[in-house]
Amino acid sequence: MLTHVRGWRRGWQERSKLERIDLYTRLTMSVIPWIFTLSWQLAPFASDIRRAPLPMALALALLVICVAQCVVSNRNVRASYAHYHGTAAFPRRRMLAPLALLLVALGLLAALAAVDGVEPPGLLMMAMNVPLALAMTQVLLVPVRTFLVQSLALTALTTGALAAAGVRGGILAGVVPATLFGCVLVLISFRPSAWSLSVMWQAEEARDVQARLAVAEERLRFGRDLHDVLGRNLAVIALKSELAMELARRGRPEAVDQMVEVQRIARSSQQEVRDVVRGYREADLSTELAGAKGVLRAAGIECAVVGDSGAELAAPVQAALGWVVREAATNVLRHGDPRRCTIRLTTAADEVVLDVENDGAPMTPASAGSGSGEHGSGGSGSDGSGSEGSRTDGSGTDGSGMDGSGSGLPGLRERLGSLDGSLDAGTAGDGLFRLTARIPRTARTPRTPRTSHTEHASHASHAETRAALLEERR
């Protein structure tokens, strides 16, 4: 839900767009009562307050009370916002001070009217200003209908106090719309602002959940692939090792053959794991483009897929570009503050070019490099989709690079490198981040995974080993 903006001294550029809106809204609610006080409460001093000791003293005392109302209102802004968004209950004892100040202000205004110390225009402006500080807090604490009823009651109280002070005729009648105008002004300005901010925070939360779901789905897929590849082979290794142990105890030379077979299966399993980690299992380009567009739009990011469809490309090229699209879409969700993303596929006579460009790239030293950053469509955090599938390269290293730039880009470069392709990623100015993948149309055919053949061999070896082990135990 709603998270508090941390630290009023943080730089404006360090905040996300939503944090800036949140801060702007809160500052606006804090500044508005001061604007009303400095305009509606000070303006009568120019010509409407009678130049006499008692009227001036009463007017100055009323001004001090109004300033105190502003201070109390500013202290209640955060608590009233939290109450409206449902993150914390507003302590009702905090309303005691605003109510007491309101009653004192009404008493001073009535006394000022009773001594004929203010002209009618000044009286109406003061009557509008007196209840505003209280209304700005109360409008976020109660339903709209309740607030309107309370506004009518406050108008009746103000009108009654001035009537008791001797205000009559059109001036008294003008107090009613003036007081109601102030309350309605607070309602139509503050309540929609708080509602809009709540909707934006909920959308931000939904976007974060969407990104987490994408990461969880990728982890499940990766786990299933590893289980499929290693499960049967490890069972075969365990059985053959047990058979070799039985044979060795009996001094039979076949134990060496069984251990050689264990070594072969272990090396084959290692290669299969590398194939899974490198992401050699095919990803469909059209499916990934449609999925990226749907996921980004669901997260509130405007996504456009333009250019060629890629249907005429060879299957290995489509698979490699599909992985690029999946990695890019996941990282657009997880990094920066994007609002727009464009995926462009261009098929030329000699090469295929895939561009993924998004806005909202943070202008930090880490992201302003030449493509090693983790933001946007090219980077990969530790949880990014596909990063789990790129942590181990063909040599058994972590693939993270010497610069610590994350595992997503090295993994994508390895995939494209098997097709003589290349990958460039980095900031493109004006807060844009661009990832560009290039694959020649005459790319060499990548190595075919040996998973299918090994699975059949492993299955047969599993059965043969179990039968042999049972025979030895007899």
PDB file of N, CA, C and O in Angstrom, residues 35-84:
ATOM      1  N   ILE A  35      -1.700  30.358   2.656  1.00  0.00           N
ATOM      2  CA  ILE A  35      -2.092  31.308   1.601  1.00  0.00           C
ATOM      3  C   ILE A  35      -3.406  31.978   1.949  1.00  0.00           C
ATOM      4  O   ILE A  35      -3.571  33.200   1.813  1.00  0.00           O
ATOM      5  N   PHE A  36      -4.378  31.165   2.405  1.00  0.00           N
ATOM      6  CA  PHE A  36      -5.677  31.742   2.772  1.00  0.00           C
ATOM      7  C   PHE A  36      -5.546  32.702   3.944  1.00  0.00           C
ATOM      8  O   PHE A  36      -6.178  33.771   3.961  1.00  0.00           O
ATOM      9  N   THR A  37      -4.730  32.324   4.923  1.00  0.00           N
ATOM     10  CA  THR A  37      -4.574  33.193   6.092  1.00  0.00           C
ATOM     11  C   THR A  37      -3.914  34.518   5.719  1.00  0.00           C
ATOM     12  O   THR A  37      -4.352  35.599   6.153  1.00  0.00           O
ATOM     13  N   LEU A  38      -2.860  34.434   4.882  1.00  0.00           N
ATOM     14  CA  LEU A  38      -2.149  35.660   4.505  1.00  0.00           C
ATOM     15  C   LEU A  38      -2.975  36.543   3.580  1.00  0.00           C
ATOM     16  O   LEU A  38      -2.712  37.749   3.483  1.00  0.00           O
ATOM     17  N   SER A  39      -3.939  35.969   2.890  1.00  0.00           N
ATOM     18  CA  SER A  39      -4.765  36.783   1.994  1.00  0.00           C
ATOM     19  C   SER A  39      -6.067  37.209   2.667  1.00  0.00           C
ATOM     20  O   SER A  39      -6.334  38.409   2.825  1.00  0.00           O
ATOM     21  N   TRP A  40      -6.875  36.273   3.101  1.00  0.00           N
ATOM     22  CA  TRP A  40      -8.192  36.604   3.651  1.00  0.00           C
ATOM     23  C   TRP A  40      -8.127  37.187   5.059  1.00  0.00           C
ATOM     24  O   TRP A  40      -9.033  37.912   5.458  1.00  0.00           O
ATOM     25  N   GLN A  41      -7.079  36.860   5.815  1.00  0.00           N
ATOM     26  CA  GLN A  41      -7.006  37.359   7.174  1.00  0.00           C
ATOM     27  C   GLN A  41      -6.203  38.657   7.269  1.00  0.00           C
ATOM     28  O   GLN A  41      -6.476  39.490   8.135  1.00  0.00           O
ATOM     29  N   LEU A  42      -5.222  38.833   6.389  1.00  0.00           N
ATOM     30  CA  LEU A  42      -4.422  40.054   6.431  1.00  0.00           C
ATOM     31  C   LEU A  42      -5.026  41.191   5.613  1.00  0.00           C
ATOM     32  O   LEU A  42      -4.813  42.365   5.925  1.00  0.00           O
ATOM     33  N   ALA A  43      -5.759  40.817   4.540  1.00  0.00           N
ATOM     34  CA  ALA A  43      -6.301  41.855   3.655  1.00  0.00           C
ATOM     35  C   ALA A  43      -7.169  42.886   4.392  1.00  0.00           C
ATOM     36  O   ALA A  43      -7.075  44.093   4.106  1.00  0.00           O
ATOM     37  N   PRO A  44      -8.024  42.476   5.354  1.00  0.00           N
ATOM     38  CA  PRO A  44      -8.845  43.494   6.042  1.00  0.00           C
ATOM     39  C   PRO A  44      -8.048  44.529   6.804  1.00  0.00           C
ATOM     40  O   PRO A  44      -8.562  45.641   7.079  1.00  0.00           O
ATOM     41  N   PHE A  45      -6.794  44.222   7.160  1.00  0.00           N
ATOM     42  CA  PHE A  45      -6.010  45.214   7.904  1.00  0.00           C
ATOM     43  C   PHE A  45      -5.716  46.444   7.052  1.00  0.00           C
ATOM     44  O   PHE A  45      -5.418  47.515   7.590  1.00  0.00           O
ATOM     45  N   ALA A  46      -5.788  46.316   5.752  1.00  0.00           N
ATOM     46  CA  ALA A  46      -5.463  47.446   4.883  1.00  0.00           C
ATOM     47  C   ALA A  46      -6.496  48.555   4.995  1.00  0.00           C
ATOM     48  O   ALA A  46      -6.144  49.744   5.063  1.00  0.00           O
ATOM     49  N   SER A  47      -7.788  48.177   5.025  1.00  0.00           N
ATOM     50  CA  SER A  47      -8.809  49.235   5.017  1.00  0.00           C
ATOM     51  C   SER A  47     -10.064  48.900   5.807  1.00  0.00           C
ATOM     52  O   SER A  47     -10.856  49.794   6.114  1.00  0.00           O
ATOM     53  N   ASP A  48     -10.280  47.593   6.140  1.00  0.00           N
ATOM     54  CA  ASP A  48     -11.552  47.211   6.761  1.00  0.00           C
ATOM     55  C   ASP A  48     -11.518  47.210   8.275  1.00  0.00           C
ATOM     56  O   ASP A  48     -12.578  47.235   8.922  1.00  0.00           O
ATOM     57  N   ILE A  49     -10.345  47.136   8.894  1.00  0.00           N
ATOM     58  CA  ILE A  49     -10.266  47.138  10.351  1.00  0.00           C
ATOM     59  C   ILE A  49     -10.246  48.593  10.842  1.00  0.00           C
ATOM     60  O   ILE A  49      -9.455  49.407  10.350  1.00  0.00           O
ATOM     61  N   ARG A  50     -11.103  48.860  11.807  1.00  0.00           N
ATOM     62  CA  ARG A  50     -11.170  50.222  12.340  1.00  0.00           C
ATOM     63  C   ARG A  50      -9.930  50.517  13.167  1.00  0.00           C
ATOM     64  O   ARG A  50      -9.484  49.698  13.966  1.00  0.00           O
ATOM     65  N   ARG A  51      -9.364  51.719  12.900  1.00  0.00           N
ATOM     66  CA  ARG A  51      -8.117  52.091  13.574  1.00  0.00           C
ATOM     67  C   ARG A  51      -8.417  52.550  14.986  1.00  0.00           C
ATOM     68  O   ARG A  51      -8.498  53.744  15.301  1.00  0.00           O
ATOM     69  N   ALA A  52      -8.574  51.581  15.870  1.00  0.00           N
ATOM     70  CA  ALA A  52      -8.818  51.851  17.290  1.00  0.00           C
ATOM     71  C   ALA A  52      -8.126  50.742  18.074  1.00  0.00           C
ATOM     72  O   ALA A  52      -7.926  49.632  17.565  1.00  0.00           O
ATOM     73  N   PRO A  53      -7.752  50.995  19.330  1.00  0.00           N
ATOM     74  CA  PRO A  53      -6.985  49.983  20.087  1.00  0.00           C
ATOM     75  C   PRO A  53      -7.704  48.647  20.211  1.00  0.00           C
ATOM     76  O   PRO A  53      -7.103  47.589  19.969  1.00  0.00           O
ATOM     77  N   LEU A  54      -8.988  48.666  20.599  1.00  0.00           N
ATOM     78  CA  LEU A  54      -9.679  47.405  20.825  1.00  0.00           C
ATOM     79  C   LEU A  54      -9.879  46.613  19.529  1.00  0.00           C
ATOM     80  O   LEU A  54      -9.569  45.408  19.498  1.00  0.00           O
ATOM     81  N   PRO A  55     -10.411  47.200  18.451  1.00  0.00           N
ATOM     82  CA  PRO A  55     -10.541  46.426  17.201  1.00  0.00           C
ATOM     83  C   PRO A  55      -9.204  45.896  16.684  1.00  0.00           C
ATOM     84  O   PRO A  55      -9.116  44.746  16.223  1.00  0.00           O
ATOM     85  N   MET A  56      -8.139  46.694  16.767  1.00  0.00           N
ATOM     86  CA  MET A  56      -6.847  46.236  16.300  1.00  0.00           C
ATOM     87  C   MET A  56      -6.335  45.073  17.152  1.00  0.00           C
ATOM     88  O   MET A  56      -5.755  44.110  16.626  1.00  0.00           O
ATOM     89  N   ALA A  57      -6.539  45.159  18.457  1.00  0.00           N
ATOM     90  CA  ALA A  57      -6.101  44.078  19.342  1.00  0.00           C
ATOM     91  C   ALA A  57      -6.856  42.783  19.039  1.00  0.00           C
ATOM     92  O   ALA A  57      -6.262  41.693  18.983  1.00  0.00           O
ATOM     93  N   LEU A  58      -8.182  42.910  18.837  1.00  0.00           N
ATOM     94  CA  LEU A  58      -8.975  41.718  18.521  1.00  0.00           C
ATOM     95  C   LEU A  58      -8.570  41.122  17.167  1.00  0.00           C
ATOM     96  O   LEU A  58      -8.476  39.900  17.013  1.00  0.00           O
ATOM     97  N   ALA A  59      -8.317  41.998  16.174  1.00  0.00           N
ATOM     98  CA  ALA A  59      -7.932  41.503  14.847  1.00  0.00           C
ATOM     99  C   ALA A  59      -6.570  40.818  14.887  1.00  0.00           C
ATOM    100  O   ALA A  59      -6.355  39.771  14.254  1.00  0.00           O
ATOM    101  N   LEU A  60      -5.625  41.403  15.643  1.00  0.00           N
ATOM    102  CA  LEU A  60      -4.303  40.772  15.763  1.00  0.00           C
ATOM    103  C   LEU A  60      -4.387  39.437  16.498  1.00  0.00           C
ATOM    104  O   LEU A  60      -3.707  38.465  16.127  1.00  0.00           O
ATOM    105  N   ALA A  61      -5.209  39.388  17.535  1.00  0.00           N
ATOM    106  CA  ALA A  61      -5.386  38.122  18.258  1.00  0.00           C
ATOM    107  C   ALA A  61      -5.995  37.061  17.338  1.00  0.00           C
ATOM    108  O   ALA A  61      -5.596  35.887  17.371  1.00  0.00           O
ATOM    109  N   LEU A  62      -6.969  37.478  16.510  1.00  0.00           N
ATOM    110  CA  LEU A  62      -7.561  36.530  15.558  1.00  0.00           C
ATOM    111  C   LEU A  62      -6.527  36.050  14.544  1.00  0.00           C
ATOM    112  O   LEU A  62      -6.510  34.869  14.169  1.00  0.00           O
ATOM    113  N   LEU A  63      -5.645  36.953  14.111  1.00  0.00           N
ATOM    114  CA  LEU A  63      -4.595  36.558  13.174  1.00  0.00           C
ATOM    115  C   LEU A  63      -3.655  35.536  13.806  1.00  0.00           C
ATOM    116  O   LEU A  63      -3.247  34.552  13.164  1.00  0.00           O
ATOM    117  N   VAL A  64      -3.291  35.726  15.073  1.00  0.00           N
ATOM    118  CA  VAL A  64      -2.418  34.778  15.770  1.00  0.00           C
ATOM    119  C   VAL A  64      -3.087  33.403  15.873  1.00  0.00           C
ATOM    120  O   VAL A  64      -2.454  32.363  15.662  1.00  0.00           O
ATOM    121  N   ILE A  65      -4.386  33.402  16.189  1.00  0.00           N
ATOM    122  CA  ILE A  65      -5.114  32.127  16.286  1.00  0.00           C
ATOM    123  C   ILE A  65      -5.146  31.427  14.934  1.00  0.00           C
ATOM    124  O   ILE A  65      -4.991  30.197  14.841  1.00  0.00           O
ATOM    125  N   CYS A  66      -5.340  32.197  13.865  1.00  0.00           N
ATOM    126  CA  CYS A  66      -5.352  31.594  12.526  1.00  0.00           C
ATOM    127  C   CYS A  66      -3.990  31.010  12.160  1.00  0.00           C
ATOM    128  O   CYS A  66      -3.907  29.959  11.524  1.00  0.00           O
ATOM    129  N   VAL A  67      -2.912  31.692  12.553  1.00  0.00           N
ATOM    130  CA  VAL A  67      -1.579  31.149  12.323  1.00  0.00           C
ATOM    131  C   VAL A  67      -1.396  29.846  13.093  1.00  0.00           C
ATOM    132  O   VAL A  67      -0.841  28.858  12.578  1.00  0.00           O
ATOM    133  N   ALA A  68      -1.884  29.817  14.335  1.00  0.00           N
ATOM    134  CA  ALA A  68      -1.804  28.580  15.118  1.00  0.00           C
ATOM    135  C   ALA A  68      -2.612  27.465  14.459  1.00  0.00           C
ATOM    136  O   ALA A  68      -2.198  26.298  14.472  1.00  0.00           O
ATOM    137  N   GLN A  69      -3.765  27.816  13.859  1.00  0.00           N
ATOM    138  CA  GLN A  69      -4.541  26.814  13.126  1.00  0.00           C
ATOM    139  C   GLN A  69      -3.742  26.229  11.958  1.00  0.00           C
ATOM    140  O   GLN A  69      -3.797  25.015  11.694  1.00  0.00           O
ATOM    141  N   CYS A  70      -3.013  27.077  11.264  1.00  0.00           N
ATOM    142  CA  CYS A  70      -2.198  26.599  10.148  1.00  0.00           C
ATOM    143  C   CYS A  70      -1.119  25.631  10.625  1.00  0.00           C
ATOM    144  O   CYS A  70      -0.851  24.603   9.987  1.00  0.00           O
ATOM    145  N   VAL A  71      -0.484  25.967  11.757  1.00  0.00           N
ATOM    146  CA  VAL A  71       0.562  25.098  12.292  1.00  0.00           C
ATOM    147  C   VAL A  71      -0.017  23.733  12.663  1.00  0.00           C
ATOM    148  O   VAL A  71       0.544  22.677  12.319  1.00  0.00           O
ATOM    149  N   VAL A  72      -1.157  23.737  13.341  1.00  0.00           N
ATOM    150  CA  VAL A  72      -1.788  22.471  13.726  1.00  0.00           C
ATOM    151  C   VAL A  72      -2.223  21.686  12.490  1.00  0.00           C
ATOM    152  O   VAL A  72      -2.088  20.459  12.424  1.00  0.00           O
ATOM    153  N   SER A  73      -2.754  22.387  11.490  1.00  0.00           N
ATOM    154  CA  SER A  73      -3.169  21.716  10.258  1.00  0.00           C
ATOM    155  C   SER A  73      -1.989  21.040   9.568  1.00  0.00           C
ATOM    156  O   SER A  73      -2.094  19.915   9.079  1.00  0.00           O
ATOM    157  N   ASN A  74      -0.831  21.718   9.533  1.00  0.00           N
ATOM    158  CA  ASN A  74       0.364  21.121   8.926  1.00  0.00           C
ATOM    159  C   ASN A  74       0.815  19.866   9.675  1.00  0.00           C
ATOM    160  O   ASN A  74       1.278  18.899   9.066  1.00  0.00           O
ATOM    161  N   ARG A  75       0.681  19.878  10.987  1.00  0.00           N
ATOM    162  CA  ARG A  75       1.063  18.699  11.773  1.00  0.00           C
ATOM    163  C   ARG A  75       0.134  17.519  11.504  1.00  0.00           C
ATOM    164  O   ARG A  75       0.539  16.359  11.658  1.00  0.00           O
ATOM    165  N   ASN A  76      -1.088  17.782  11.107  1.00  0.00           N
ATOM    166  CA  ASN A  76      -2.065  16.714  10.903  1.00  0.00           C
ATOM    167  C   ASN A  76      -2.125  16.209   9.466  1.00  0.00           C
ATOM    168  O   ASN A  76      -2.878  15.273   9.178  1.00  0.00           O
ATOM    169  N   VAL A  77      -1.373  16.825   8.544  1.00  0.00           N
ATOM    170  CA  VAL A  77      -1.481  16.447   7.132  1.00  0.00           C
ATOM    171  C   VAL A  77      -1.114  14.987   6.914  1.00  0.00           C
ATOM    172  O   VAL A  77      -1.863  14.222   6.303  1.00  0.00           O
ATOM    173  N   ARG A  78       0.038  14.571   7.421  1.00  0.00           N
ATOM    174  CA  ARG A  78       0.490  13.201   7.173  1.00  0.00           C
ATOM    175  C   ARG A  78      -0.447  12.186   7.812  1.00  0.00           C
ATOM    176  O   ARG A  78      -0.786  11.159   7.207  1.00  0.00           O
ATOM    177  N   ALA A  79      -0.883  12.468   9.050  1.00  0.00           N
ATOM    178  CA  ALA A  79      -1.775  11.526   9.732  1.00  0.00           C
ATOM    179  C   ALA A  79      -3.117  11.427   9.029  1.00  0.00           C
ATOM    180  O   ALA A  79      -3.703  10.336   8.925  1.00  0.00           O
ATOM    181  N   SER A  80      -3.650  12.543   8.518  1.00  0.00           N
ATOM    182  CA  SER A  80      -4.934  12.500   7.823  1.00  0.00           C
ATOM    183  C   SER A  80      -4.817  11.762   6.493  1.00  0.00           C
ATOM    184  O   SER A  80      -5.718  11.011   6.096  1.00  0.00           O
ATOM    185  N   TYR A  81      -3.690  11.937   5.802  1.00  0.00           N
ATOM    186  CA  TYR A  81      -3.450  11.194   4.559  1.00  0.00           C
ATOM    187  C   TYR A  81      -3.372   9.700   4.835  1.00  0.00           C
ATOM    188  O   TYR A  81      -3.926   8.875   4.101  1.00  0.00           O
ATOM    189  N   ALA A  82      -2.630   9.330   5.889  1.00  0.00           N
ATOM    190  CA  ALA A  82      -2.506   7.907   6.231  1.00  0.00           C
ATOM    191  C   ALA A  82      -3.863   7.315   6.586  1.00  0.00           C
ATOM    192  O   ALA A  82      -4.175   6.178   6.224  1.00  0.00           O
ATOM    193  N   HIS A  83      -4.706   8.081   7.279  1.00  0.00           N
ATOM    194  CA  HIS A  83      -6.053   7.608   7.614  1.00  0.00           C
ATOM    195  C   HIS A  83      -6.894   7.425   6.354  1.00  0.00           C
ATOM    196  O   HIS A  83      -7.605   6.419   6.210  1.00  0.00           O
ATOM    197  N   TYR A  84      -6.795   8.351   5.414  1.00  0.00           N
ATOM    198  CA  TYR A  84      -7.588   8.253   4.186  1.00  0.00           C
ATOM    199  C   TYR A  84      -7.175   7.044   3.354  1.00  0.00           C
ATOM    200  O   TYR A  84      -8.016   6.354   2.777  1.00  0.00           O
TER     201      TYR A  84
END
